[in-house]
Structure formats: structure tokens, C-alpha cells
mmCIF file of C-alpha atoms in Angstrom:
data_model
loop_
_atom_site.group_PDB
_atom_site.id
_atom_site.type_symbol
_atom_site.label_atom_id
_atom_site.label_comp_id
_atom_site.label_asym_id
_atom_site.label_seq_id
_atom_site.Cartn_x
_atom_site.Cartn_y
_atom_site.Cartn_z
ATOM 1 C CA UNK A 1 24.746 -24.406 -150.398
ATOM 2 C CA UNK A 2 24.197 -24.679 -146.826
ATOM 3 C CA UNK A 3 22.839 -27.907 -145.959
ATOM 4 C CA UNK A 4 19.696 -28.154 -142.733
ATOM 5 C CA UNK A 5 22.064 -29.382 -140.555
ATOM 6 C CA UNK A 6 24.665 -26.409 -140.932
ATOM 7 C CA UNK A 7 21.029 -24.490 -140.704
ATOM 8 C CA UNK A 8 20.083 -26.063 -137.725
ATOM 9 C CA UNK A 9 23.337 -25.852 -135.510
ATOM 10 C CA UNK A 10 23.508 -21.961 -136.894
ATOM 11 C CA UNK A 11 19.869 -21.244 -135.804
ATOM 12 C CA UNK A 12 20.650 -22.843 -131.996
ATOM 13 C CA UNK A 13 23.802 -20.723 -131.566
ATOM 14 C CA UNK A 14 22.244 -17.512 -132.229
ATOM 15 C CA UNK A 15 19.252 -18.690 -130.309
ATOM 16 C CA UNK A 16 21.726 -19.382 -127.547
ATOM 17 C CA UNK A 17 23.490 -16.061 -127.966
ATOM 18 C CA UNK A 18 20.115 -14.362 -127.287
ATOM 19 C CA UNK A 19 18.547 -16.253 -124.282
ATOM 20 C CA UNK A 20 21.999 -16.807 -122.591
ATOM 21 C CA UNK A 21 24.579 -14.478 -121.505
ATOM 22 C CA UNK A 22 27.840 -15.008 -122.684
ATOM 23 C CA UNK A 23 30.598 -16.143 -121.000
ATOM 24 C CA UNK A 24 34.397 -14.015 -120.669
ATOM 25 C CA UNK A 25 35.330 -17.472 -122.509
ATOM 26 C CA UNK A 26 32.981 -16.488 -125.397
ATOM 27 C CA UNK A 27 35.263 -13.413 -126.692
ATOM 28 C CA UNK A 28 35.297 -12.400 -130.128
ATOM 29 C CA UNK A 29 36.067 -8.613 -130.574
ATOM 30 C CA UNK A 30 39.328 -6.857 -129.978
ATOM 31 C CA UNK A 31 39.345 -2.858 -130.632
ATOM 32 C CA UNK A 32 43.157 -2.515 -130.136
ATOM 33 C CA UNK A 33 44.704 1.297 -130.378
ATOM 34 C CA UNK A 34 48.493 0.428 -131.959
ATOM 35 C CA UNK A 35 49.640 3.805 -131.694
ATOM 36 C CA UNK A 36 49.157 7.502 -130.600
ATOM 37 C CA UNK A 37 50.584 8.896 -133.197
ATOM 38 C CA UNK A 38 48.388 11.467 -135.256
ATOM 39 C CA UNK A 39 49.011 13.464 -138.132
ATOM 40 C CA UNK A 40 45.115 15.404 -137.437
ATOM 41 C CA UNK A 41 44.075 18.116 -135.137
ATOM 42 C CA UNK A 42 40.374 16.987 -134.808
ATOM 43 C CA UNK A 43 38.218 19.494 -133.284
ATOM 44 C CA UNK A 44 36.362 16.569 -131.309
ATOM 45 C CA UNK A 45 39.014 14.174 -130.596
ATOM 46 C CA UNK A 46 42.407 15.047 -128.354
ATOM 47 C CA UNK A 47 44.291 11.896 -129.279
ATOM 48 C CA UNK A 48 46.828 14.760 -131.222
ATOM 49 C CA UNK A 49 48.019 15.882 -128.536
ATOM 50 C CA UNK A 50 48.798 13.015 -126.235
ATOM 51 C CA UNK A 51 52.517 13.180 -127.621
ATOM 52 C CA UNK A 52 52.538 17.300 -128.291
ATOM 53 C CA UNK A 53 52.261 17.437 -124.252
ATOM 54 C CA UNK A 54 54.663 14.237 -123.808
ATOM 55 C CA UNK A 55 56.859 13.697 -126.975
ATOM 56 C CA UNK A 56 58.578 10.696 -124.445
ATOM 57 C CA UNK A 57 55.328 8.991 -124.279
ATOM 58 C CA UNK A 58 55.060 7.145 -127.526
ATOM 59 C CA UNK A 59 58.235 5.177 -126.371
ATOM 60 C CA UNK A 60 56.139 3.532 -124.213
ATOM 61 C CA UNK A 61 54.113 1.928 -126.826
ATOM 62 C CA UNK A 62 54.003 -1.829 -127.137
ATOM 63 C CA UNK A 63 56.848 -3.496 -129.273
ATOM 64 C CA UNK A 64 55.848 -6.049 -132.397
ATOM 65 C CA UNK A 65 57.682 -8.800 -129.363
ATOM 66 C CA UNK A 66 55.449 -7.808 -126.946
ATOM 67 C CA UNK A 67 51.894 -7.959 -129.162
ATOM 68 C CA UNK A 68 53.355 -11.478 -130.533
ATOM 69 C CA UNK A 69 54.112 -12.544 -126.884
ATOM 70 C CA UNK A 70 50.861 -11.645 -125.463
ATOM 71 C CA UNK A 71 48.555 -12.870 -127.634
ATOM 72 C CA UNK A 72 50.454 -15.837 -128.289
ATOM 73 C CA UNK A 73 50.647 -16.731 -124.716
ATOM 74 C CA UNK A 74 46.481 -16.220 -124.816
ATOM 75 C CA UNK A 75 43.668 -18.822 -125.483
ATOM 76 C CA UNK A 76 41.240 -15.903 -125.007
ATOM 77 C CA UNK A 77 43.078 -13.368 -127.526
ATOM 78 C CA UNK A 78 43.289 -16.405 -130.176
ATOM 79 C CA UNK A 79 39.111 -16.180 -130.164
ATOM 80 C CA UNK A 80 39.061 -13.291 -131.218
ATOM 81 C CA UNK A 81 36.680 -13.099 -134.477
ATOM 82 C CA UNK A 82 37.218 -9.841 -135.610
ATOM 83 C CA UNK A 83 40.006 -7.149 -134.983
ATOM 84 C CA UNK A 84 39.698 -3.277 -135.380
ATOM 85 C CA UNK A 85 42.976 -1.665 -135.674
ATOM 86 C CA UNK A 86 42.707 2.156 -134.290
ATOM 87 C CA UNK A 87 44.909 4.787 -133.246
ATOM 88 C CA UNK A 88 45.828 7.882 -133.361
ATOM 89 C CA UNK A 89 46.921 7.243 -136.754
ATOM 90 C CA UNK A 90 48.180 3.520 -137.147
ATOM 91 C CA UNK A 91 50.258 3.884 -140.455
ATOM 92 C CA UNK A 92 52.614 6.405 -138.548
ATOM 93 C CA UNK A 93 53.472 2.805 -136.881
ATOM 94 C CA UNK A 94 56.666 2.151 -137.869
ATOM 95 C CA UNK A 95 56.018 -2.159 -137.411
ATOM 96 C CA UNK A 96 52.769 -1.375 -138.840
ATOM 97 C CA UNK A 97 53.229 -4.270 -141.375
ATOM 98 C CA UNK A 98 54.259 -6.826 -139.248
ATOM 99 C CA UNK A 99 51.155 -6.073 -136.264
ATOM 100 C CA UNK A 100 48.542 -6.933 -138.800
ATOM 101 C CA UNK A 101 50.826 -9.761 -140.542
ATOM 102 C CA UNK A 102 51.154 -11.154 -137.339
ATOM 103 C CA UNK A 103 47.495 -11.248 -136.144
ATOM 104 C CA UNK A 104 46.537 -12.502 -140.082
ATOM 105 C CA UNK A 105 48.996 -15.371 -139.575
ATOM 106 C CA UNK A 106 47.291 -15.949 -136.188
ATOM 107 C CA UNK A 107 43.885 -16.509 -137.534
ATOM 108 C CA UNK A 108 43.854 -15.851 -140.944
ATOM 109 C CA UNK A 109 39.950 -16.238 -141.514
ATOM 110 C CA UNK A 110 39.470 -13.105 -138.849
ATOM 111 C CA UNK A 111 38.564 -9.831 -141.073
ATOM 112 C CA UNK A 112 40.850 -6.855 -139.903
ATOM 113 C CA UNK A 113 39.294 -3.459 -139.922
ATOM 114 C CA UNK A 114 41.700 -0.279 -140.094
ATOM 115 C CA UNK A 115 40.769 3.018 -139.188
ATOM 116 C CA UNK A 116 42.741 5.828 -141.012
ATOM 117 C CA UNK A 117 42.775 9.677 -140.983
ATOM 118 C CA UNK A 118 43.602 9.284 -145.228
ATOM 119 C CA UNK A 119 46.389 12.210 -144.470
ATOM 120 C CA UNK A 120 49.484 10.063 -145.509
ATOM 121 C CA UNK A 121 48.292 9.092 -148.905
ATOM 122 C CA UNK A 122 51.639 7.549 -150.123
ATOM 123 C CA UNK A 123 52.805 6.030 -146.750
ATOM 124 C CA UNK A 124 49.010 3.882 -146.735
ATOM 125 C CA UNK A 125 49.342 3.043 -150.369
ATOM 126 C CA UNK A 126 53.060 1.699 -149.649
ATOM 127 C CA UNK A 127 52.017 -0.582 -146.647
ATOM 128 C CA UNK A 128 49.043 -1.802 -147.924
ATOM 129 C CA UNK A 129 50.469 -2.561 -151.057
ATOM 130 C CA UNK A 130 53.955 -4.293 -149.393
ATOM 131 C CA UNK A 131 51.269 -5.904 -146.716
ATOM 132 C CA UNK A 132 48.950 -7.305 -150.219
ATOM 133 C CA UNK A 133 51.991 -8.694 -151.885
ATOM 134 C CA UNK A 134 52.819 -10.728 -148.248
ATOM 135 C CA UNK A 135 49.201 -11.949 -148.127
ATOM 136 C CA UNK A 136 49.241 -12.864 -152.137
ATOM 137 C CA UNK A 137 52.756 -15.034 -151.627
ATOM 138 C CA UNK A 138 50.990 -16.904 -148.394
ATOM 139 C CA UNK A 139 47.994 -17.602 -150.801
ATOM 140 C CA UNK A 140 45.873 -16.797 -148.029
ATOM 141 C CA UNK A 141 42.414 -16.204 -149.829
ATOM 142 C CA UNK A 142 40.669 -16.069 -146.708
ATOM 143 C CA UNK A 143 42.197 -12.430 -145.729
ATOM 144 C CA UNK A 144 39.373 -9.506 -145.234
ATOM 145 C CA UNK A 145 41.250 -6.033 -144.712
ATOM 146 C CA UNK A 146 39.167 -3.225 -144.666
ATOM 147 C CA UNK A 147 40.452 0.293 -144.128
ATOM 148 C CA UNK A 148 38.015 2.803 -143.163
ATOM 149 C CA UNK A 149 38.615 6.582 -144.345
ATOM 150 C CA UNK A 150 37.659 9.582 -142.001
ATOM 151 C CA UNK A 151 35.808 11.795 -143.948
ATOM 152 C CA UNK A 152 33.075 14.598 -142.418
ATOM 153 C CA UNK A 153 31.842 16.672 -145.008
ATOM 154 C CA UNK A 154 32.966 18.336 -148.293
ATOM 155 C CA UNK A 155 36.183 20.064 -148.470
ATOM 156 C CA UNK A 156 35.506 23.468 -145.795
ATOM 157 C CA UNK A 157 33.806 21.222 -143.704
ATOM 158 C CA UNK A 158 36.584 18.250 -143.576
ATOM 159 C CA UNK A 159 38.964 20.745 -142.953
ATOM 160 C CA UNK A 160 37.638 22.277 -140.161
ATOM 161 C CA UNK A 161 36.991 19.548 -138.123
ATOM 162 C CA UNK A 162 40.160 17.883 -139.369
ATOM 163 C CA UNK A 163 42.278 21.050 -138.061
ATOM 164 C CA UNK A 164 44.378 20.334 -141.432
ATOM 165 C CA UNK A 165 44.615 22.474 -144.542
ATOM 166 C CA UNK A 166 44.702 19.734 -147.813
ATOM 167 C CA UNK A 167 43.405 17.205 -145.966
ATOM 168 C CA UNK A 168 40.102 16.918 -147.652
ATOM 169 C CA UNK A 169 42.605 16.120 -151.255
ATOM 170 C CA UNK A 170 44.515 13.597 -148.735
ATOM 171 C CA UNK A 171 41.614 11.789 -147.993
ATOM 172 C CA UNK A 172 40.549 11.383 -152.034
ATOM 173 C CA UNK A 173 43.877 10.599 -153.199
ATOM 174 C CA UNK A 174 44.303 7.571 -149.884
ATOM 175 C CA UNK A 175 40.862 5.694 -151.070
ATOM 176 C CA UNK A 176 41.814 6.149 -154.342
ATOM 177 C CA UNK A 177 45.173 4.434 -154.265
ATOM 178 C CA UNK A 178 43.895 1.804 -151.557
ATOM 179 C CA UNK A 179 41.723 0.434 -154.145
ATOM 180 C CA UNK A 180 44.071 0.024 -156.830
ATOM 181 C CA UNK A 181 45.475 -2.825 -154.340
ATOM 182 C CA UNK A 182 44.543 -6.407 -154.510
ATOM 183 C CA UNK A 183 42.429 -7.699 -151.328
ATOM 184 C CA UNK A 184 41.945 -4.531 -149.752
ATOM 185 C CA UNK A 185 38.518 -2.614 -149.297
ATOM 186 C CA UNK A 186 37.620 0.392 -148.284
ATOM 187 C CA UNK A 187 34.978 3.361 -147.498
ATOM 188 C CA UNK A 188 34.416 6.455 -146.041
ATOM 189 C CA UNK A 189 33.587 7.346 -142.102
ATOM 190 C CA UNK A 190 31.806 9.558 -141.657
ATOM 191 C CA UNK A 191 31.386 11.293 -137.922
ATOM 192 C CA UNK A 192 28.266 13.078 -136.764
ATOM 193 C CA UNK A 193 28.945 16.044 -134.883
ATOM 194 C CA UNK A 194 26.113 19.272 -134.195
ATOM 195 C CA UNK A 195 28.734 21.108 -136.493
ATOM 196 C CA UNK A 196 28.847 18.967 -139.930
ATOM 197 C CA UNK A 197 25.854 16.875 -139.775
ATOM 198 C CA UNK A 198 24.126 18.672 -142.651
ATOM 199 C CA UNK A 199 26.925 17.589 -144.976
ATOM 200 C CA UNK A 200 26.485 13.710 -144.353
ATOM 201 C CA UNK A 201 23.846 13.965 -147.788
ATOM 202 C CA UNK A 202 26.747 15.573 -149.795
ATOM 203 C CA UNK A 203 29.668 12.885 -148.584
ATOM 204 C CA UNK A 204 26.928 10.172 -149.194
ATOM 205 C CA UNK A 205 27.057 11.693 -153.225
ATOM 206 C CA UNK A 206 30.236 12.122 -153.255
ATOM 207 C CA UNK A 207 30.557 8.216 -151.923
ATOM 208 C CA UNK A 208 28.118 7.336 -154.331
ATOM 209 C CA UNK A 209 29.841 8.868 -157.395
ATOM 210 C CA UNK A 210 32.354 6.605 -156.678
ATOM 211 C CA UNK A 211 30.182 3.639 -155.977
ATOM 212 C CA UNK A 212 31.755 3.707 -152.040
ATOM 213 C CA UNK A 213 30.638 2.941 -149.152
ATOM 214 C CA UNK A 214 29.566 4.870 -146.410
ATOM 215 C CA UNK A 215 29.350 4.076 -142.709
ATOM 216 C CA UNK A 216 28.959 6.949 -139.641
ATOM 217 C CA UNK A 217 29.357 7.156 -136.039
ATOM 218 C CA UNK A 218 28.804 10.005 -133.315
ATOM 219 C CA UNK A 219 31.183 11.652 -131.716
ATOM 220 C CA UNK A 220 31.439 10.785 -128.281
ATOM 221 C CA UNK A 221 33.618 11.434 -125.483
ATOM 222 C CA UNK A 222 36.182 9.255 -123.080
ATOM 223 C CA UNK A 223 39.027 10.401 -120.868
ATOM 224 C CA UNK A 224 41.589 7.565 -121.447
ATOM 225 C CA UNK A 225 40.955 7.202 -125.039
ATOM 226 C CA UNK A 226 39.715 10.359 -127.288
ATOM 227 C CA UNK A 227 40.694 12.272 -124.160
ATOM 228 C CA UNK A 228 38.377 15.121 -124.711
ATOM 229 C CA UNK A 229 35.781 14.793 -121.865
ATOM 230 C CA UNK A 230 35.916 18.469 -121.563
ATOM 231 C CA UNK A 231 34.313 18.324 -124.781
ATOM 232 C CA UNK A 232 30.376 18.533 -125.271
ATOM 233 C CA UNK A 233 28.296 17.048 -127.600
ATOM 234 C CA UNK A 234 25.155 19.076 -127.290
ATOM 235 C CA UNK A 235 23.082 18.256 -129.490
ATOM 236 C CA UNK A 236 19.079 19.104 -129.822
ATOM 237 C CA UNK A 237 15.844 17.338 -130.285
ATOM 238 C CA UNK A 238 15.275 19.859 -133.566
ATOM 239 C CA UNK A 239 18.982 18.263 -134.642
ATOM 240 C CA UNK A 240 18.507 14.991 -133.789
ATOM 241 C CA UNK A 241 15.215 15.167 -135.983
ATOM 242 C CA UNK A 242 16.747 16.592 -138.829
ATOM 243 C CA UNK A 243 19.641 13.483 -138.454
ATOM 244 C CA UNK A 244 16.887 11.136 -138.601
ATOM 245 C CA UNK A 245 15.500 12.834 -141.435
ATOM 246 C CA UNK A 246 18.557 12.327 -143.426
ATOM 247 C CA UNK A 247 18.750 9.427 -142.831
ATOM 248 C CA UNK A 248 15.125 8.719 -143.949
ATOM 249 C CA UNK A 249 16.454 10.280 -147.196
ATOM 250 C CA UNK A 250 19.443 7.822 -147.505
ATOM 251 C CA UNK A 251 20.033 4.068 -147.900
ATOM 252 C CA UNK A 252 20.256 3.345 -144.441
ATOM 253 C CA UNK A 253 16.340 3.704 -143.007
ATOM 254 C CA UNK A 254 15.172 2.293 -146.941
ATOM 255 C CA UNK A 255 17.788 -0.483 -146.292
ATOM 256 C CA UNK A 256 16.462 -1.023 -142.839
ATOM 257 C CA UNK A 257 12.519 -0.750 -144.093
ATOM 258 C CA UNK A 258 12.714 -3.443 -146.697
ATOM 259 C CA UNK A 259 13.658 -5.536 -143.860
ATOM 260 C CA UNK A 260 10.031 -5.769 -142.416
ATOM 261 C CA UNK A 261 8.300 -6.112 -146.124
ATOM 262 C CA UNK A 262 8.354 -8.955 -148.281
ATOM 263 C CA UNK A 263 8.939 -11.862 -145.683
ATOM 264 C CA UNK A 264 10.120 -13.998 -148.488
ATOM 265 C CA UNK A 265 12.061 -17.010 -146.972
ATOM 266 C CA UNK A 266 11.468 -18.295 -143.398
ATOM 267 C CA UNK A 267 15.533 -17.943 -143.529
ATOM 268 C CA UNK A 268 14.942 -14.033 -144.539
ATOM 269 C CA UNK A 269 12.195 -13.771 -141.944
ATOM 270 C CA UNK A 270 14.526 -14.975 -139.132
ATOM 271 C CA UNK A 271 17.290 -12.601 -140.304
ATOM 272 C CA UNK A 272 14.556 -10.062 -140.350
ATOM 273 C CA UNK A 273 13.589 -11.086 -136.695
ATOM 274 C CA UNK A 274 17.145 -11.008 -135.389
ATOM 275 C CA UNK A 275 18.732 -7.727 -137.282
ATOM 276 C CA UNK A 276 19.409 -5.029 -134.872
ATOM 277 C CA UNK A 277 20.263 -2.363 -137.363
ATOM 278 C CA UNK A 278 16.946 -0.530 -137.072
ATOM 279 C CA UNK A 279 16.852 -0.373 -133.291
ATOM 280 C CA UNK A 280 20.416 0.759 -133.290
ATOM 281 C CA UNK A 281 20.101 3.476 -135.215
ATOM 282 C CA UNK A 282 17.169 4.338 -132.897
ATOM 283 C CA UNK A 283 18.988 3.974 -130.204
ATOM 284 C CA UNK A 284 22.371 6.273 -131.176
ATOM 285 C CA UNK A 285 19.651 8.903 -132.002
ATOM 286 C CA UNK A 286 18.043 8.979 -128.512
ATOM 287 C CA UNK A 287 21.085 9.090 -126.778
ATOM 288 C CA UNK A 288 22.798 12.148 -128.106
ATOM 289 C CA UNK A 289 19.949 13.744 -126.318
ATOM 290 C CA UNK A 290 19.042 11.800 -123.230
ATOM 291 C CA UNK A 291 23.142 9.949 -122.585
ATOM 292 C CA UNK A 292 20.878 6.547 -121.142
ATOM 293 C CA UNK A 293 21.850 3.003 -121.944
ATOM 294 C CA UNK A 294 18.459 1.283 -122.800
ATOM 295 C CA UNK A 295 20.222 -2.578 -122.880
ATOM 296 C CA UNK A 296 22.433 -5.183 -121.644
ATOM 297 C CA UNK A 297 25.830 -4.488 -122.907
ATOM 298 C CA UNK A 298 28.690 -7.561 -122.599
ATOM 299 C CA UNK A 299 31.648 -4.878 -123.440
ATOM 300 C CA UNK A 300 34.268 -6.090 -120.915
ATOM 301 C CA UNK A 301 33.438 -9.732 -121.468
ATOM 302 C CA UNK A 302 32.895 -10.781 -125.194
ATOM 303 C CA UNK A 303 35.370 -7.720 -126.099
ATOM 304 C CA UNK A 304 37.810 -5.260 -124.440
ATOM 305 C CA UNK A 305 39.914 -2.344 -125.306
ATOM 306 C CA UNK A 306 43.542 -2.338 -125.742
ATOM 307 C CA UNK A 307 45.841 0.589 -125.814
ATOM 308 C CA UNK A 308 49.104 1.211 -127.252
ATOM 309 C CA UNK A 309 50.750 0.812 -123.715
ATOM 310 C CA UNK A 310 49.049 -3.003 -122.939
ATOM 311 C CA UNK A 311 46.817 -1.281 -120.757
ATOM 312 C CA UNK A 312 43.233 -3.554 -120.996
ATOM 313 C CA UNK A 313 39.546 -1.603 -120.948
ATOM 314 C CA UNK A 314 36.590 -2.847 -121.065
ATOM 315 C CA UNK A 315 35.862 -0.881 -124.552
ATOM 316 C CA UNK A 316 36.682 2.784 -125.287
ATOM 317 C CA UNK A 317 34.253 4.814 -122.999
ATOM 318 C CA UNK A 318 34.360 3.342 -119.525
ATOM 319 C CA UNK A 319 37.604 4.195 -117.621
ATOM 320 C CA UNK A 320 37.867 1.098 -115.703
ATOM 321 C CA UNK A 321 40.985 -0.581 -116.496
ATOM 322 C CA UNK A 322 41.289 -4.379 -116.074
ATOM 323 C CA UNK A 323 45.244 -4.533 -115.855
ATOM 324 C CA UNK A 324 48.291 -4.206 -118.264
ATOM 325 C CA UNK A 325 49.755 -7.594 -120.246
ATOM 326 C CA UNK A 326 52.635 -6.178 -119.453
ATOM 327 C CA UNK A 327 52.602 -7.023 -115.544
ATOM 328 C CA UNK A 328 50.087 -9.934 -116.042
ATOM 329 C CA UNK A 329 49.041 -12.384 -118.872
ATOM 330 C CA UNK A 330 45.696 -11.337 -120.320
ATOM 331 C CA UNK A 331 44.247 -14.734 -119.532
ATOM 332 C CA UNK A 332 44.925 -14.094 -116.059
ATOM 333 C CA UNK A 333 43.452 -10.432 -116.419
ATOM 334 C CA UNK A 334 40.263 -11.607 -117.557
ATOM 335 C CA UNK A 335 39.514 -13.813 -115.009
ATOM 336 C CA UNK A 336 40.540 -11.724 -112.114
ATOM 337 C CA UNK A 337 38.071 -9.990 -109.388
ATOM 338 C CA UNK A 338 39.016 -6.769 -111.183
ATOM 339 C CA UNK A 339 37.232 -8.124 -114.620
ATOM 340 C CA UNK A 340 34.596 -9.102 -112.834
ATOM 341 C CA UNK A 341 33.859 -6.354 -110.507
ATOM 342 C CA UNK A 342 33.821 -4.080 -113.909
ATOM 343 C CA UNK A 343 31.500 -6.641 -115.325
ATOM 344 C CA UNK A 344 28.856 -6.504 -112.656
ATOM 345 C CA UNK A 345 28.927 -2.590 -112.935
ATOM 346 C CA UNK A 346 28.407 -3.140 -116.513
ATOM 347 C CA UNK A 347 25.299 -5.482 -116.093
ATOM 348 C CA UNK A 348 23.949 -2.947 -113.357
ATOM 349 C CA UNK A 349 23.804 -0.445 -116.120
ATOM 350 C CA UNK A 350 25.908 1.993 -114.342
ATOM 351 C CA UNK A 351 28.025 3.980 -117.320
ATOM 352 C CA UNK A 352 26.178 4.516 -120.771
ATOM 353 C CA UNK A 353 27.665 5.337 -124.197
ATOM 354 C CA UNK A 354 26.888 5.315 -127.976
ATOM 355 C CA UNK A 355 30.206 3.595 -129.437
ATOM 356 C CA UNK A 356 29.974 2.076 -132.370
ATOM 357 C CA UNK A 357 32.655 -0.244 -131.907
ATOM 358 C CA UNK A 358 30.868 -1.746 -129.249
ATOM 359 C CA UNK A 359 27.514 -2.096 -128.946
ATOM 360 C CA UNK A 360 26.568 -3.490 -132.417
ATOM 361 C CA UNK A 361 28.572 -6.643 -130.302
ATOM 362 C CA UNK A 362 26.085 -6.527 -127.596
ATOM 363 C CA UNK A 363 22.400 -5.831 -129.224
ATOM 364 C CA UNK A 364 22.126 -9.306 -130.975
ATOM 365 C CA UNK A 365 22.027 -10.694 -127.601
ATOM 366 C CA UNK A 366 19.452 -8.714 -126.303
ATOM 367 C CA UNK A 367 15.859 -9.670 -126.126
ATOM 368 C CA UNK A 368 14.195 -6.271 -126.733
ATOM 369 C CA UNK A 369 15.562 -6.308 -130.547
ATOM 370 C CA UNK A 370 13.354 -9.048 -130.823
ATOM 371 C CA UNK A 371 10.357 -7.754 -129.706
ATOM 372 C CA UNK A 372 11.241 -4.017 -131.390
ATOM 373 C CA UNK A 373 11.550 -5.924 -134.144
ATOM 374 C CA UNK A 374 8.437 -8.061 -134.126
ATOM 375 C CA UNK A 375 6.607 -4.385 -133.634
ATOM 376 C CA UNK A 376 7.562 -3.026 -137.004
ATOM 377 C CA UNK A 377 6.702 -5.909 -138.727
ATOM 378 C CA UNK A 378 3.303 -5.735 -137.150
ATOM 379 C CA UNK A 379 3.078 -2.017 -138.192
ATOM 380 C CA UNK A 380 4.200 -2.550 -141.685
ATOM 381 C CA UNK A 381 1.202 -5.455 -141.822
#
């Protein structure tokens, strides 16, 4: 049971997080691309074909010796709260094992989140499972690994905007081996495009069949990671509608509602007050159609973007890169002119975006949830 004081000091640093900016100090989320390696041929992604057009490339990828190096030479790195491992495909990393070994021994109370194509069935069930046993030995109880599955729509659907014939089986076969394996979750991904969005009520049937979880994002576009800015997302109000309409007809807007009925606890009521999941799903919905950044974002200082080559961004949209830990110590990256420069431009609101790795990290700290908030309690009386 949490005791008042534990109450107290968590109230004041979320009360802090909101009415004060935070600090490059203050970092807690690393999105960190291992590899460019890919096994898909996504219709909305280019990430594939980063090494069809330069097979040489991928030996430029960062060694195990260089991730240890780097973030073990970091104060800033160590803060890090939560880590989401991305790619291309990060299983077809051959020190796959010993990158998230490493950064579980480094904090082992951070949750790591994997994202995973589900194309290489037996190769994920072998890592996890040799990774599990590692974790099990260290009797480190505190591990969270969660692997997140790609999967947009039913079997046609998958493998059409997969670009792979069998992948749809792939993807079945991958969750259901990873959760045969001790201390590993998992659940499907589903991405919103103008072409599959109708299917998201089908995978959400599918997911609940087999009592799974189900989380979405939109596609979106970025030259130095998806690579596929020649790529449009044009989606229409009449679309958009019907999205939100789904998603009426789902758990995530009754999920959302029951927040702002039944105050309950004045604990529940201040979780209610604070939660940002309603206004962000607002928010994604309006900006597939009008691409405009309605709050502060802190990308760039309470998180960054690393790619396979130690290349730093400030997350996975904005092409502004803050240096390589290759030439330069992250520490000393983040605290250049360069980081800050990119900062400012941030806080001026001058680039916009709809990731999802990013700015569920910056609307907690953002007055206007509040006050959204405190609206739809009002209208729910």
C-alpha cells in the first residue's frame, strides 16, 4: 500500500512535470533503431531498402562495444526510464541478445519495448527464449520485455501492405510462440493507413479471440528514418470520421469515457484529471487531415532518436541531427549549441508530427490536457 507520504511526493512531481518544463537533465525515453535490416517490403515504410540500394551500409552499424561504451560513458543515457528497441527488423541483429542484456543489466527496473515485423517466427522464439533463460539465472524479477507484433488487417490485407506472401501465418505463429516464454509479453500493432483502416475491427477480434492486446499508430512519414517522404498519407475528413467511429465501437473511446464517470477516489479523480489518452487520440485524428502541432513537445530534450550508425535525432520525424557518439560523447552532444538550437525550433513549434513514440512523452506536461480534460468531465455532468 502506498503510504501519504509516497502520495504526496508522487502528486508534487507530476505537478512539477506539468507547470515546469523539463530540463535535457530530466531524460527518460530512448527510441533507439539497432539495425536496418528488414525481412518486409512495407508499402508505407522504405526502411527495406536502405541495404537493397547499399548492401555495404549495414557494416556501418554500431558494434555491441560501441552501444556498451557509449552509454556507459553517459549519466544522461543511464536515466533513461524506458527503452524502445526498433529497426528495420531487430532480430536479424546478429548481437541482438547481448544489446538488450546489456541495457537490462544497466537498469534492470527499465521496461524494454521491441518492435517486430513477426516474419522470423523461429529466429524470435530462439532469442527470446535464450534472452528469458539469461534473465531467469540473474533472478532479475524486475525485467518488463514487451515485443510488439506488426499486424494491419486480416490475411489479404497484411499481405499487401506487408509486400510478403505468408506473412500474415508468420505473424500468428511469432505471438504464439513468444508467449509460451517466461517474462515476455506481447500484442499486436496495428498501423492506420487510408488503405487498411476498415480492417482495424476485424484484427481487434481476431486480438480478442486470443485475449491480446491491441495498440495502433498512423503511418507517418520521415526522410532519415522510414525514408519514404515521397510517400502521402492523404487521408479525408469522411475517413478520418469513419476512424473515429471505430474507434467509438472499440475499447479504446469506452476505455477513455469511463474515465470522466464515476469520480470514485480523489486518487482516481486526479488520474482522471491528468490522463492524456482522450486528447491524444483527438489529436492523431486531426492531424492526418490538417499536419498542425497543437502543443509543446520536449522531443529532443526528455528523449532523442538513435540510429543504427550513432547518429542522435531529436525523435523520428524531425531531420535535425544533434551529432554522432561516435565523434563525440552523448553527454557532450546534449549539451551543445546544436541541441539547443534544435530545441528552441522545437518550442517555436516549427515541424509537426503524429509519432507515437513521442508525443505520449510530451502531453502529460502540457497544460491544455488539463483543461480538455476538465471539459469532458463538465459535459459528462
Amino acid at each position: 500500500m502506498i503510504s501519504v507520504s509516497e502520495r504526496i511526493k508522487k502528486g508534487t512531481r507530476v505537478l512539477r512535470s506539468v507547470l515546469f518544463a523539463p530540463k535535457p537533465e530530466d531524460f527518460f525515453f530512448l527510441t533507439f533503431a539497432i539495425t536496418y535490416l528488414c525481412s518486409s517490403k512495407c508499402t508505407m515504410c522504405n526502411i527495406w531498402q536502405k541495404y537493397k540500394d547499399d548492401p555495404q551500409k549495414n557494416k556501418e552499424e554500431l558494434s555491441v562495444r560501441e552501444i556498451r561504451d557509449a552509454f556507459s560513458r553517459s549519466n544522461i543515457l543511464k536515466k533513461a526510464r524506458i527503452i524502445l528497441i526498433g529497426g528495420g527488423e531487430p532480430f536479424l541483429k546478429r548481437d541482438f541478445s547481448d544489446i538488450i542484456l546489456f541495457f537490462n543489466e544497466l537498469n534492470p527496473a527499465v521496461p524494454i519495448l521491441i518492435a517486430t515485423n513477426g516474419q522470423h517466427p523461429d529466429l524470435v522464439e530462439d532469442k527470446l527464449r535464450n534472452l528469458s533463460q539469461k534473465l531467469v539465472k540473474q533472478r532479475n524479477k524486475r525485467s518488463v520485455i514487451y515485443v510488439g507484433v506488426s499486424l494491419d488487417g486480416m490475411e489479404e490485407t497484411h499481405e499487401r501492405m506487408r509486400g510478403i506472401k505468408g506473412s500474415y501465418k508468420n505473424v500468428l505463429k511469432t505471438v504464439e510462440l513468444i508467449r509460451k516464454i517466461e517474462g515476455i509479453y506481447t500484442g499486436f500493432v496495428f498501423t492506420f493507413t487510408p488503405q487498411n483502416y476498415r480492417e482495424f475491427k476485424s484484427v481487434l477480434t481476431l486480438s480478442k479471440g486470443m485475449k491480446m492486446a491491441v495498440t495502433f499508430q498512423f503511418a507517418q512519414t520521415s526522410s532519415h528514418y522510414y525514408d519514404n517522404r515521397e510517400i502521402h498519407f492523404d487521408w479525408t475528413k469522411e475517413q478520418i470520421d469513419e476512424v473515429r467511429d471505430i474507434l467509438k465501437e472499440t475499447h479504446y473511446f469506452d476505455v477513455i469515457r469511463k474515465e470522466f464517470i464515476d469520480y470514485g477516489s480523489s486518487r482516481a479523480f486526479i488520474d482522471r484529471l491528468l490522463s492524456y489518452n482522450r486528447y491524444f487520440l483527438e489529436y492523431v485524428l486531426d492531424f492526418q487531415l490538417h499536419q498542425k502541432r497543437n502543443f509543446d513537445c520536449y522531443s529532443g530534450t526528455h528523449s532523442c532518436f538513435l540510429d543504427p550508425y550513432g547518429n542522435v535525432f531529436p525523435c523520428i520525424s524531425l531531420e535535425k541531427s544533434i551529432g554522432n557518439i561516435r565523434e563525440q560523447d552523448f553527454d557532450t552532444l546534449w549539451a551543445s549549441p546544436g541541441a539547443m538550437g534544435i530545441r528552441e525550433s522545437i518550442s517555436q513549434r516549427q515541424c509537426h508530427c503524429c509519432s507515437f513514440c513521442d508525443i505520449p512523452n510530451s502531453l502529460p506536461r502540457n497544460l491544455s490536457v488539463i483543461t480538455s480534460n476538465i471539459k469532458n468531465m463538465l459535459k459528462s455532468g
